[in-house]
PDB file of C-alpha atoms in Angstrom:
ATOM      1  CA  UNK A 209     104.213 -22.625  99.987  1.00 36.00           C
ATOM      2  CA  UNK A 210     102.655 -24.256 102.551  1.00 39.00           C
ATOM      3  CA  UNK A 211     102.657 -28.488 102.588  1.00 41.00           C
ATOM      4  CA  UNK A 212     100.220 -29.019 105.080  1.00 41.00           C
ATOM      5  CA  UNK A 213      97.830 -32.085 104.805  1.00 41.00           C
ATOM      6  CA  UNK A 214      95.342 -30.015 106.912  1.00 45.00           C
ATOM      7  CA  UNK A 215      95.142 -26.873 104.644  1.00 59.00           C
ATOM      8  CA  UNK A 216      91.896 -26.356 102.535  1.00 72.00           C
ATOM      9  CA  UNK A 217      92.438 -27.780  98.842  1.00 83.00           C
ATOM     10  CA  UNK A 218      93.462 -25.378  96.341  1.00 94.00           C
ATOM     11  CA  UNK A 219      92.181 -25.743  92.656  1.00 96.00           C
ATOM     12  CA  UNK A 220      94.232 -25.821  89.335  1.00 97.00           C
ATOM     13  CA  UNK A 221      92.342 -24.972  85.931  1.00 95.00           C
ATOM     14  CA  UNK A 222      93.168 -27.313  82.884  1.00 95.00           C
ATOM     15  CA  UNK A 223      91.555 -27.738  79.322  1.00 92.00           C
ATOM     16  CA  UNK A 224      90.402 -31.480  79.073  1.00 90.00           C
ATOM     17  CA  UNK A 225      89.309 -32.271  75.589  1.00 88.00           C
ATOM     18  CA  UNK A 226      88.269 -28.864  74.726  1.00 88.00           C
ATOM     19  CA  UNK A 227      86.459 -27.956  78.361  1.00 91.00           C
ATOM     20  CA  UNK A 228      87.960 -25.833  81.239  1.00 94.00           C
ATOM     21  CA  UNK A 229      87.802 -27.536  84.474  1.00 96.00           C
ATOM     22  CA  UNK A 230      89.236 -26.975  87.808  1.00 97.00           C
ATOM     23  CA  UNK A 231      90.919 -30.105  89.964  1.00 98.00           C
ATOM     24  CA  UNK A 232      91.369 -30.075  93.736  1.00 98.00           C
ATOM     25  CA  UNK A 233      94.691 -30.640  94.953  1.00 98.00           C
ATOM     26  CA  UNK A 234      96.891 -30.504  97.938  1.00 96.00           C
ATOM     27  CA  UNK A 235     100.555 -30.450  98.874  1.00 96.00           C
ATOM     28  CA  UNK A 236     101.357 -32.613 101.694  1.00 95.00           C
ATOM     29  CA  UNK A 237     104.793 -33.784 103.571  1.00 90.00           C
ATOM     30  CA  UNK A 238     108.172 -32.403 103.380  1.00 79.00           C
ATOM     31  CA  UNK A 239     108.916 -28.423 102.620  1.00 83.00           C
ATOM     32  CA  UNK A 240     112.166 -29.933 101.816  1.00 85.00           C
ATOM     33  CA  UNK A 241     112.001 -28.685  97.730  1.00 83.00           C
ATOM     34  CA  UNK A 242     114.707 -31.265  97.290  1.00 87.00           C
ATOM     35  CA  UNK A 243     113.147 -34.234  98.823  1.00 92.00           C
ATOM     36  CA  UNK A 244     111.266 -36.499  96.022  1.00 94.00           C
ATOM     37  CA  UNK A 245     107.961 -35.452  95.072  1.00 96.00           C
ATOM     38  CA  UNK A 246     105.184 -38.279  94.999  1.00 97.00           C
ATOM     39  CA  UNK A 247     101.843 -37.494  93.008  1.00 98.00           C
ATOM     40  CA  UNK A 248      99.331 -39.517  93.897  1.00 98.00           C
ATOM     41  CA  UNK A 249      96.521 -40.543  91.190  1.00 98.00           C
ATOM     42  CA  UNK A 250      93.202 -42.182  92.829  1.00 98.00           C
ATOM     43  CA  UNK A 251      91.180 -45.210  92.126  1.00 98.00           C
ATOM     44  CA  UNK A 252      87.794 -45.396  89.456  1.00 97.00           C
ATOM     45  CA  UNK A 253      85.837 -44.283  92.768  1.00 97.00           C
ATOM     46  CA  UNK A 254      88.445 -42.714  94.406  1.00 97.00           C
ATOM     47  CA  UNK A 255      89.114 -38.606  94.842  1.00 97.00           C
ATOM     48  CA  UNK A 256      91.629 -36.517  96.901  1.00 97.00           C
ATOM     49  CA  UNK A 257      89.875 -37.412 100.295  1.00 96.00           C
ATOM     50  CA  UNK A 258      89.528 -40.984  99.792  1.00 97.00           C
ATOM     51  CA  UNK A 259      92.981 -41.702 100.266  1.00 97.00           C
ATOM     52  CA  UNK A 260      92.122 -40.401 103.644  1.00 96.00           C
ATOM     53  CA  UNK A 261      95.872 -39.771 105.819  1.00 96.00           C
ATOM     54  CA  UNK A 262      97.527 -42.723 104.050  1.00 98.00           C
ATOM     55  CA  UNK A 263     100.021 -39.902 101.369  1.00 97.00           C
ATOM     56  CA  UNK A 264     100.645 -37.922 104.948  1.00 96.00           C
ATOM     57  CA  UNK A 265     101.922 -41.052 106.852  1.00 97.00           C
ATOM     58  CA  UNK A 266     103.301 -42.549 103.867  1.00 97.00           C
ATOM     59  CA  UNK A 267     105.144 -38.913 103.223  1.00 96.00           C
ATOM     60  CA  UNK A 268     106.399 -38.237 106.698  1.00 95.00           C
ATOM     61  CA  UNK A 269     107.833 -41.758 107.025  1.00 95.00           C
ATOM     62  CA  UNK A 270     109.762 -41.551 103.955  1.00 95.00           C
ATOM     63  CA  UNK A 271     110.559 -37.679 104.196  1.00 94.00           C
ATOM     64  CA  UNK A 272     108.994 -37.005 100.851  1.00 96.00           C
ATOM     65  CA  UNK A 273     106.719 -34.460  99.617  1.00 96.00           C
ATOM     66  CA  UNK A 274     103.738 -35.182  98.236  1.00 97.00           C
ATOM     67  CA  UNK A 275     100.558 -34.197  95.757  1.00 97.00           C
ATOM     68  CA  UNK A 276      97.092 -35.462  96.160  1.00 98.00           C
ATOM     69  CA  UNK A 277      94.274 -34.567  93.317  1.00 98.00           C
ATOM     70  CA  UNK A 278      91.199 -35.257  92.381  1.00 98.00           C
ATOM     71  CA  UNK A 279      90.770 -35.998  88.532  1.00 97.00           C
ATOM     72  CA  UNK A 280      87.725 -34.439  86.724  1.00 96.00           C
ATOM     73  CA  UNK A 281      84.507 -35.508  87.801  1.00 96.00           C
ATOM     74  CA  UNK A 282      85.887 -36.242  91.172  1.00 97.00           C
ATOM     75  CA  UNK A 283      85.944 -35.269  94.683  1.00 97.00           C
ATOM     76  CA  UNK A 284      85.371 -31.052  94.570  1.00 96.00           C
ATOM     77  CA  UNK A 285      87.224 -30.987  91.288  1.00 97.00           C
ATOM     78  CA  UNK A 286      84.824 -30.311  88.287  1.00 96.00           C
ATOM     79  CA  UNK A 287      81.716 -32.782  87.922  1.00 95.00           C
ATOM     80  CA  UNK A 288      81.395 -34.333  84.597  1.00 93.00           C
ATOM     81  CA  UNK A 289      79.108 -32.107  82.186  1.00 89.00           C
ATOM     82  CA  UNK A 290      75.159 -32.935  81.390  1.00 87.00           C
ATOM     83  CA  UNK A 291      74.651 -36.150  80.088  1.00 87.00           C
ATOM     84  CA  UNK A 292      78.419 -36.513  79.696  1.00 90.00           C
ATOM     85  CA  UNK A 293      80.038 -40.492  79.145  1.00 92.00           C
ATOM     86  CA  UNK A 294      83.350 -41.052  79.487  1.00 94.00           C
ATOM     87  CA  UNK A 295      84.845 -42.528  76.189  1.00 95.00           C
ATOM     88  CA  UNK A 296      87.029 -45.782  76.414  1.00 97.00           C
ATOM     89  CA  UNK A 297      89.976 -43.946  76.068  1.00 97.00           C
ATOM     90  CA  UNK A 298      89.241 -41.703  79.173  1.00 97.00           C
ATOM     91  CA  UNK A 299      92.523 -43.152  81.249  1.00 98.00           C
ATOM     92  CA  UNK A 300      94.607 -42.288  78.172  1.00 98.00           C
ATOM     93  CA  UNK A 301      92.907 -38.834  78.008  1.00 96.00           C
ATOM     94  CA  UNK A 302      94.336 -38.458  81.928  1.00 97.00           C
ATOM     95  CA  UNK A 303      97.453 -39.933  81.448  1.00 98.00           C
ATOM     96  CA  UNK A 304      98.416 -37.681  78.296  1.00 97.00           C
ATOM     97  CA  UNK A 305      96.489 -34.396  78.261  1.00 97.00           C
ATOM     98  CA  UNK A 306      95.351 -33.653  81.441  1.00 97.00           C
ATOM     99  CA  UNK A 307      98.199 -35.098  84.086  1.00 98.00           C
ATOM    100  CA  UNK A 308     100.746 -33.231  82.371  1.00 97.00           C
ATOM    101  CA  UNK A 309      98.585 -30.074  82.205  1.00 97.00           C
ATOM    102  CA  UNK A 310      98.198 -30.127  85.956  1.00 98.00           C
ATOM    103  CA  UNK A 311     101.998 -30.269  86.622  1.00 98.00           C
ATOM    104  CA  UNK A 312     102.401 -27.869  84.690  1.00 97.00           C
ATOM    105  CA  UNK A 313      99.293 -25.730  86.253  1.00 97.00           C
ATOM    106  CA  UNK A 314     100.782 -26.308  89.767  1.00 96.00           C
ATOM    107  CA  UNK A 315     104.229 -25.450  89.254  1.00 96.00           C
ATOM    108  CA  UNK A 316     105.890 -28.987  88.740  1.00 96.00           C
ATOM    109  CA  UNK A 317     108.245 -28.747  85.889  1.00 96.00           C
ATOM    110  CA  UNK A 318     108.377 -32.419  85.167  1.00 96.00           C
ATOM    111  CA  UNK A 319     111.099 -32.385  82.297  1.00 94.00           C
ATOM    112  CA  UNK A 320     113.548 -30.375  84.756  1.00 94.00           C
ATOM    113  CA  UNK A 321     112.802 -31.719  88.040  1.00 93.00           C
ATOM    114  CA  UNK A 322     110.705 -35.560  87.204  1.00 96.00           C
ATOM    115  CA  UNK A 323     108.266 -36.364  90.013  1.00 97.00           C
ATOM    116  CA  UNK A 324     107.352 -40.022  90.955  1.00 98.00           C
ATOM    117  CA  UNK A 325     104.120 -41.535  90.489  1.00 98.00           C
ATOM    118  CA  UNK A 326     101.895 -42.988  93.317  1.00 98.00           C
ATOM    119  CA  UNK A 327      98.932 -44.537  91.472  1.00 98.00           C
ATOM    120  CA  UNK A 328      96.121 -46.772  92.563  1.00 98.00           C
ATOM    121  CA  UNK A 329      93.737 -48.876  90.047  1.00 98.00           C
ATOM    122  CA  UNK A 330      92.565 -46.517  87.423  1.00 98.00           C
ATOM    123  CA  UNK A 331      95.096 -44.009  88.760  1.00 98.00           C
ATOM    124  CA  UNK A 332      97.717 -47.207  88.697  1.00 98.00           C
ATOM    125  CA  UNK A 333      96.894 -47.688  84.561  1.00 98.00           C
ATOM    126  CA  UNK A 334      97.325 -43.680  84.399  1.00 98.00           C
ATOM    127  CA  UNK A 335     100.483 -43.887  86.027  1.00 98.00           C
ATOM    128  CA  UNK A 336     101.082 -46.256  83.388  1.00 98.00           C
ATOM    129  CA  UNK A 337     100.400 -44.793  80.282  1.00 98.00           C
ATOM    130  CA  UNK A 338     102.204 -41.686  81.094  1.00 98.00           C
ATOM    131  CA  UNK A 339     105.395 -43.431  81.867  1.00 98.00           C
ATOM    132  CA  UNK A 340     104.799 -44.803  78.352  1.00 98.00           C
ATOM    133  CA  UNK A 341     104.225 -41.866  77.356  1.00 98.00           C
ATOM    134  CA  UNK A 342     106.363 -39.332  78.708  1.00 97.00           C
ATOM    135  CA  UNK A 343     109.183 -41.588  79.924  1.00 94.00           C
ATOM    136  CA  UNK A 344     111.926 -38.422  80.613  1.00 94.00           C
ATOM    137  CA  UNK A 345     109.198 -36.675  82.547  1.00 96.00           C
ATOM    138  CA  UNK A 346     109.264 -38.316  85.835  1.00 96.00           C
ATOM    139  CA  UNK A 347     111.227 -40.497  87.779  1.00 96.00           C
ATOM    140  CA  UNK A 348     109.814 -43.660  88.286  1.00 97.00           C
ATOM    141  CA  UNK A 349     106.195 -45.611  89.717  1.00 97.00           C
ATOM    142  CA  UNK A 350     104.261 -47.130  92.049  1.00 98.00           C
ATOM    143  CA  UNK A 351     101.340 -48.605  91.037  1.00 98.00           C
ATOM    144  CA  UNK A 352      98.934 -50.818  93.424  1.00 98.00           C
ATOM    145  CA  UNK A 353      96.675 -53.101  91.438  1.00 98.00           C
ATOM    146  CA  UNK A 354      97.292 -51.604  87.793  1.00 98.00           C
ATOM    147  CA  UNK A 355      94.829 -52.578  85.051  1.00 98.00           C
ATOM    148  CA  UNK A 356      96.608 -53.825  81.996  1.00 98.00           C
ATOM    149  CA  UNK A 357      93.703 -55.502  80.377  1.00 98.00           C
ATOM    150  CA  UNK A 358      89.670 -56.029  81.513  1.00 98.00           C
ATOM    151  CA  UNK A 359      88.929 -59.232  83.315  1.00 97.00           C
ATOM    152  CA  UNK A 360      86.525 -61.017  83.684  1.00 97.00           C
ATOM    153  CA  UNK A 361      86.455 -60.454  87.532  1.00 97.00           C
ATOM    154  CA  UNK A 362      86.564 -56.927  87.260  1.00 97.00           C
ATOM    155  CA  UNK A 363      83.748 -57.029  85.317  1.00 97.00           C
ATOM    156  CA  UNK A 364      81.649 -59.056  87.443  1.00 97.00           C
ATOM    157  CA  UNK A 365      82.956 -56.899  90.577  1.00 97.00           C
ATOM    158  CA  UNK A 366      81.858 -53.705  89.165  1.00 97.00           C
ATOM    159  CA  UNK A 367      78.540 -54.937  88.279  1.00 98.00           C
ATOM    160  CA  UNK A 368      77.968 -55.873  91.667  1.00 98.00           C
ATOM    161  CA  UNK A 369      78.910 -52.414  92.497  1.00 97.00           C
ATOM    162  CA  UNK A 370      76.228 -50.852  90.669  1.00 98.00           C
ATOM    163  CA  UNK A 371      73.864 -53.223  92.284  1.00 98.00           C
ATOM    164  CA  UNK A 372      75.220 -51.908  95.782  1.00 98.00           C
ATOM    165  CA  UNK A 373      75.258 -48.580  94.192  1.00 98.00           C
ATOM    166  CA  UNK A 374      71.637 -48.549  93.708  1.00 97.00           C
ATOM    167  CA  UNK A 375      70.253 -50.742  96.990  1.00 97.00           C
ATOM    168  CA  UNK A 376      72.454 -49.976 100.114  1.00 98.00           C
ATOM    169  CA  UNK A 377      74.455 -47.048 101.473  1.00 97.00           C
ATOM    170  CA  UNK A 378      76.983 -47.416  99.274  1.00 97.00           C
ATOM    171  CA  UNK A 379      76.091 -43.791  97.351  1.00 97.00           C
ATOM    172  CA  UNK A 380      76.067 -42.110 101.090  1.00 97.00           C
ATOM    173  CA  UNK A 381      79.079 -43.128 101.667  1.00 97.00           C
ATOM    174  CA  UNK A 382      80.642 -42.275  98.438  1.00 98.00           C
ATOM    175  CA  UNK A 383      79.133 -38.871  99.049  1.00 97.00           C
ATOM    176  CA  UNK A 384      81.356 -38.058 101.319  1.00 96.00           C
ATOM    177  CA  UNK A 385      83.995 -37.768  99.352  1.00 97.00           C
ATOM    178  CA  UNK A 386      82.600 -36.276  96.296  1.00 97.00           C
ATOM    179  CA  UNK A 387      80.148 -33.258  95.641  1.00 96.00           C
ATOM    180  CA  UNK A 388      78.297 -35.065  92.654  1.00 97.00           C
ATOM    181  CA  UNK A 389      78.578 -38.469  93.569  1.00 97.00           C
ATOM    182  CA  UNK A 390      76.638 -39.690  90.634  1.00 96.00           C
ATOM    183  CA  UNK A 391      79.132 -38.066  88.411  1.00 94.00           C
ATOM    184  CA  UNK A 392      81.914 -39.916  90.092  1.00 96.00           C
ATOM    185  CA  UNK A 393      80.103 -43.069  90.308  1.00 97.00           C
ATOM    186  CA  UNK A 394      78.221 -43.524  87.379  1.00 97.00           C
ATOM    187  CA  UNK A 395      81.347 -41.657  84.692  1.00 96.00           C
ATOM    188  CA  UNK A 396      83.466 -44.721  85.852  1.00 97.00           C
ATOM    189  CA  UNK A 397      80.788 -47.757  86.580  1.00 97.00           C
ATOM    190  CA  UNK A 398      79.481 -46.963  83.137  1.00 97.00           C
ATOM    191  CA  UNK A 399      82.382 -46.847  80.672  1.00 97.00           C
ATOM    192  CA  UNK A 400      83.711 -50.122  82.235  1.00 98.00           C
ATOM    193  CA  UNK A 401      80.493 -51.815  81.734  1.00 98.00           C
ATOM    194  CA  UNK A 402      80.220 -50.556  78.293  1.00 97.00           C
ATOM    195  CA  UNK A 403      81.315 -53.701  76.361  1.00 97.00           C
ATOM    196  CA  UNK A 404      83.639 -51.702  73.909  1.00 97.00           C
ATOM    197  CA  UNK A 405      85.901 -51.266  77.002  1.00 98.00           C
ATOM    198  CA  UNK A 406      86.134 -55.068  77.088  1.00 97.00           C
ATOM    199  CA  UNK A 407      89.059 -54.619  74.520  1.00 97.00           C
ATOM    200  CA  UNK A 408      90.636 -51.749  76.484  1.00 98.00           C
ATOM    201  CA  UNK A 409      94.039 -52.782  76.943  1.00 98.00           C
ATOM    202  CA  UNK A 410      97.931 -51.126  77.381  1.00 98.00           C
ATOM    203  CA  UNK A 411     100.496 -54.372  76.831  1.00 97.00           C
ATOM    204  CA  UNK A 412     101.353 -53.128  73.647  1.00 97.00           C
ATOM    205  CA  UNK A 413     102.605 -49.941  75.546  1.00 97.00           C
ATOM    206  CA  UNK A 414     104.388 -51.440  78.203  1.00 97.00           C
ATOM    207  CA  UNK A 415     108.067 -52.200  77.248  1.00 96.00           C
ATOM    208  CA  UNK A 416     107.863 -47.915  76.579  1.00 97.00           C
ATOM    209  CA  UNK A 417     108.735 -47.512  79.981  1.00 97.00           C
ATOM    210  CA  UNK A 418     112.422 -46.740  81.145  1.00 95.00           C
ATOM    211  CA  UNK A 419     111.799 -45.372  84.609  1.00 96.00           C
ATOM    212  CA  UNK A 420     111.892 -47.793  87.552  1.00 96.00           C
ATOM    213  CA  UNK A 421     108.576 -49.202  88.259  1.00 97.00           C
ATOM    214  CA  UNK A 422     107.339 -51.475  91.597  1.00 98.00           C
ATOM    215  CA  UNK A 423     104.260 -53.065  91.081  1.00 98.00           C
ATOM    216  CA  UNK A 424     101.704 -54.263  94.184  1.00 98.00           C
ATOM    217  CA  UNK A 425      98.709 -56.319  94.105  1.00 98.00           C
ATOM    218  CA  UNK A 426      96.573 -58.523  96.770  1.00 98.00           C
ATOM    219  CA  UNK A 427      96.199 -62.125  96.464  1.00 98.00           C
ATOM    220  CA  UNK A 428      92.396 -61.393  97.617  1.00 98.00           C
ATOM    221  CA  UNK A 429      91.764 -58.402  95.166  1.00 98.00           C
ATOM    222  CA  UNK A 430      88.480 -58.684  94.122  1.00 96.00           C
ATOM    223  CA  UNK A 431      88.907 -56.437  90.855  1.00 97.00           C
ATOM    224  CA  UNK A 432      91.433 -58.105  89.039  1.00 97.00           C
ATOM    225  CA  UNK A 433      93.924 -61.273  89.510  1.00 97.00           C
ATOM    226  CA  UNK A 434      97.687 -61.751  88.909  1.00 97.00           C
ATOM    227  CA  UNK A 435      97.005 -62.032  85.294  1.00 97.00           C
ATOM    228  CA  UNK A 436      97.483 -58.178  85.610  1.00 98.00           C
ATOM    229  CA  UNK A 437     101.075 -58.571  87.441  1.00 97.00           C
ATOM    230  CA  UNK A 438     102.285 -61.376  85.412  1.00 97.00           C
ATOM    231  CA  UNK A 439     101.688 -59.370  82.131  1.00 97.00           C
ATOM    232  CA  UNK A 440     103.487 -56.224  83.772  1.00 97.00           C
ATOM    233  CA  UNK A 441     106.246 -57.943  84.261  1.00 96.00           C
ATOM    234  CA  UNK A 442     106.163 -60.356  80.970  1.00 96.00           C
ATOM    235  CA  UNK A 443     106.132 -56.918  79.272  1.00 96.00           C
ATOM    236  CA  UNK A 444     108.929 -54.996  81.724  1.00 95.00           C
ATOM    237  CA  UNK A 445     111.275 -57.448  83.417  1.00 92.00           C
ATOM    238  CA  UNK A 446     113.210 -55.189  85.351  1.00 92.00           C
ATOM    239  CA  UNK A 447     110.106 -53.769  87.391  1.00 96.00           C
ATOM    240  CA  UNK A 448     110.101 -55.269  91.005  1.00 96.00           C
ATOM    241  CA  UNK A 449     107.176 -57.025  91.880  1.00 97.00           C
ATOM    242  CA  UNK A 450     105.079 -57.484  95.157  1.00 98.00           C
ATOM    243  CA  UNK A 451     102.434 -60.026  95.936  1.00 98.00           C
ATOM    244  CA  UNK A 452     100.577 -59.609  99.579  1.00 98.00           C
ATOM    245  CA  UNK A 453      98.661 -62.159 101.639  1.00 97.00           C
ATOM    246  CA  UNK A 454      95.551 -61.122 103.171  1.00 98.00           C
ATOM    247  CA  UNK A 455      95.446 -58.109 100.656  1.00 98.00           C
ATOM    248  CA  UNK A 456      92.223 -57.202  98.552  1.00 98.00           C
ATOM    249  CA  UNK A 457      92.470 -53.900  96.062  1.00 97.00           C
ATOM    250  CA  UNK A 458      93.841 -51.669  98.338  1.00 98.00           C
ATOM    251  CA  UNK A 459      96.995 -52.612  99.559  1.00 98.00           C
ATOM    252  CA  UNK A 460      97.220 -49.369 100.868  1.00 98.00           C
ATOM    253  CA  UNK A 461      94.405 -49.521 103.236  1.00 97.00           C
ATOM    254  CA  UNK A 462      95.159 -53.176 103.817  1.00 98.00           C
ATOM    255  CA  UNK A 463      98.621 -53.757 104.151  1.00 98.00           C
ATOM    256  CA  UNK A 464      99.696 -49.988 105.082  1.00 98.00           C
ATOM    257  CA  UNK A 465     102.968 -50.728 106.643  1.00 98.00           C
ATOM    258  CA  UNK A 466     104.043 -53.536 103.952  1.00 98.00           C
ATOM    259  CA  UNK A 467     103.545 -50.711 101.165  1.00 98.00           C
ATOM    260  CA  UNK A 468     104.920 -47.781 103.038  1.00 98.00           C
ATOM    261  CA  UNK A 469     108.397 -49.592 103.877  1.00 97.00           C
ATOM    262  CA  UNK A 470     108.330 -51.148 100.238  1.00 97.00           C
ATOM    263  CA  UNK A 471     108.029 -47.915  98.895  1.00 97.00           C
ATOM    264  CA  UNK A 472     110.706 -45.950 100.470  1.00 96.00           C
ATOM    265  CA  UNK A 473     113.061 -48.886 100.351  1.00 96.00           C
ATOM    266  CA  UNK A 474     112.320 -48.580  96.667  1.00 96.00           C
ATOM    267  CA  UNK A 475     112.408 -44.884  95.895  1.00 95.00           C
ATOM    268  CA  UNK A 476     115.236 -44.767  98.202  1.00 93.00           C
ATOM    269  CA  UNK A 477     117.638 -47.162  96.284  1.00 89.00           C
ATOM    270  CA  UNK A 478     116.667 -45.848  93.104  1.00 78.00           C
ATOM    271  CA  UNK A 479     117.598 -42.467  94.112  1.00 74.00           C
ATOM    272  CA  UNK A 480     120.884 -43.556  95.288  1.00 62.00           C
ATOM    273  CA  UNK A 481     121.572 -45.678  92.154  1.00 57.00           C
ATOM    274  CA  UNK A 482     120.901 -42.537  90.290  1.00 50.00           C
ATOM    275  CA  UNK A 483     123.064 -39.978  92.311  1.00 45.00           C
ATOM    276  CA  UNK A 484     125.878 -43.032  91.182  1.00 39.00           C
ATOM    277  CA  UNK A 485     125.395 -42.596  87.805  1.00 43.00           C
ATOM    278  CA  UNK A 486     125.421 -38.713  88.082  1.00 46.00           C
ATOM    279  CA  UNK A 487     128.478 -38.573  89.768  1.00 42.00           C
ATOM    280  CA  UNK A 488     130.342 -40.820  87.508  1.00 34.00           C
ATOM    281  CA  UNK A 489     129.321 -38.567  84.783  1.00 42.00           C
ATOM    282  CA  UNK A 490     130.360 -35.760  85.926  1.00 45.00           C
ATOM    283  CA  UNK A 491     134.070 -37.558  86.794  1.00 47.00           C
ATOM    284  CA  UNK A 492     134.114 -38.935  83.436  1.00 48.00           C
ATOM    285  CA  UNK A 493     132.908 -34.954  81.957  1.00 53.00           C
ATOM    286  CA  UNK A 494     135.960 -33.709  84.078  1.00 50.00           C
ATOM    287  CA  UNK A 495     138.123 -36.162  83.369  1.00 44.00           C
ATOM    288  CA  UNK A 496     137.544 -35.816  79.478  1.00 51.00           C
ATOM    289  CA  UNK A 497     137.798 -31.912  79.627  1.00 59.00           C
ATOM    290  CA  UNK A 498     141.162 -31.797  81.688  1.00 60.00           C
ATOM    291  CA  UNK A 499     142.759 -34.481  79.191  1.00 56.00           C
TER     292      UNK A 499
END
């Protein structure tokens, strides 16, 4: 297999909720099957291309391999059906039926071999609520600007993106990344302006988690504050935290090198600190068996 960031995407067929749909991915980075495997899960208008060559650089710095998808209704993956709204569960839907699906599809045994978790925004919350989740199924996070609860800001933010949506270039733009760019758009602008989703909200689920976790957010990001942070860590007080100057909601696109060195110091020590443990084990297994 072939991890080439300039291949064509392949496509992996899942059930979501009862419907068979296919999701673009590719493989990226190392061919190194024992170097750490990243997934990466996009933003609310994000896809597979929108992340643009930021999982390749972050990958070949790091010597990691890497896998970039697009969820349902997203990039060339399947668009949402006819007249189809997402409910306000849909990141929980992700997170628990269809991200473990898509392992699974693409030959990731999670339980055996536990991949990490790159997420951003919406795919940041995903990231999230699988960890809750599934917590012996991967092997730790990364999440840049998580949602824990709606805020007022993001509210506001995201109606001024359906404003932009409809009046300026905004949709041709999007376009480029997406084959039914009203599916992509309008699935996500909708269900967070539905004010049910106002009460959307994974605290309780939080302290769940047992992997390592680093959490990243902008001091200038424009959909959400450090409420969102601050209740991450209230919640898990072991995760590592980090707070970037001149840093809106992608801290990926605007502090590149701040996030790439953070996360391979990160995955790096928590790799070593679990080789430790192994190795201990096994000492202690050997030492108990020849006694």
């Amino acid at each position: 297999m072939s991890h080439d960031a300039a291949t064509l995407p392949r496509f992996a067929a899942v059930t979501q909720r009862g419907r068979r749909v296919r999701l673009e991915y590719r493989w990226i980075g190392a061919d190194d099957r024992a170097a750490p495997l990243l997934v990466f899960l996009h933003e609310g208008l994000g896809s597979a291309s929108m992340w643009k060559d930021y999982p390749a650089r972050l990958c070949d710095a790091g010597r990691l391999r890497g896998l970039v998808y697009s969820r349902t209704g997203y990039g060339r993956s399947t668009p949402r059906a006819p007249g189809e709204r997402w409910a306000t569960d849909y990141m929980h839907v992700q997170a628990r039926e269809v991200l473990p699906a898509f392992l699974a599809a693409v030959g990731v045994d999670a339980a055996a071999d536990p991949p990490w978790l790159f997420g951003h925004s919406d795919g940041a919350s995903i990231a999230l609520i699988y960890a809750a989740t599934y917590p012996d199924r991967l092997a730790g996070l990364v999440v840049l600007a998580p949602h824990i609860f709606v805020e007022d800001l993001s509210v506001r933010s995201i109606e001024q993106a359906k404003y932009a949506y409809q009046t300026t270039d905004l949709r041709r733009k999007l376009a480029r990344h997406h084959a039914d760019v009203d599916s992509a758009f309008w699935g996500w602008n909708d269900v967070w302006l539905d004010p049910a989703f106002r009460r959307w909200n994974i605290e309780a689920l939080l302290p769940a988690i047992r992997v390592p976790v680093l959490a990243v957010q902008g001091h200038d990001d424009e959909y959400g504050t450090m409420a969102q942070l601050d209740a991450l860590a209230a919640r898990l007080p072991q995760a590592e935290m980090l707070k970037l100057d001149d840093c809106a909601h992608s801290p990926h696109r605007d502090q590149p090198a701040a996030v790439t060195q953070a996360t391979i110091e990160f995955v790096g020590r928590r790799r070593k600190i679990v080789h430790h443990n192994e190795q201990y084990n096994d000492e202690r297994r050997r030492h108990h068996e020849s006694s």
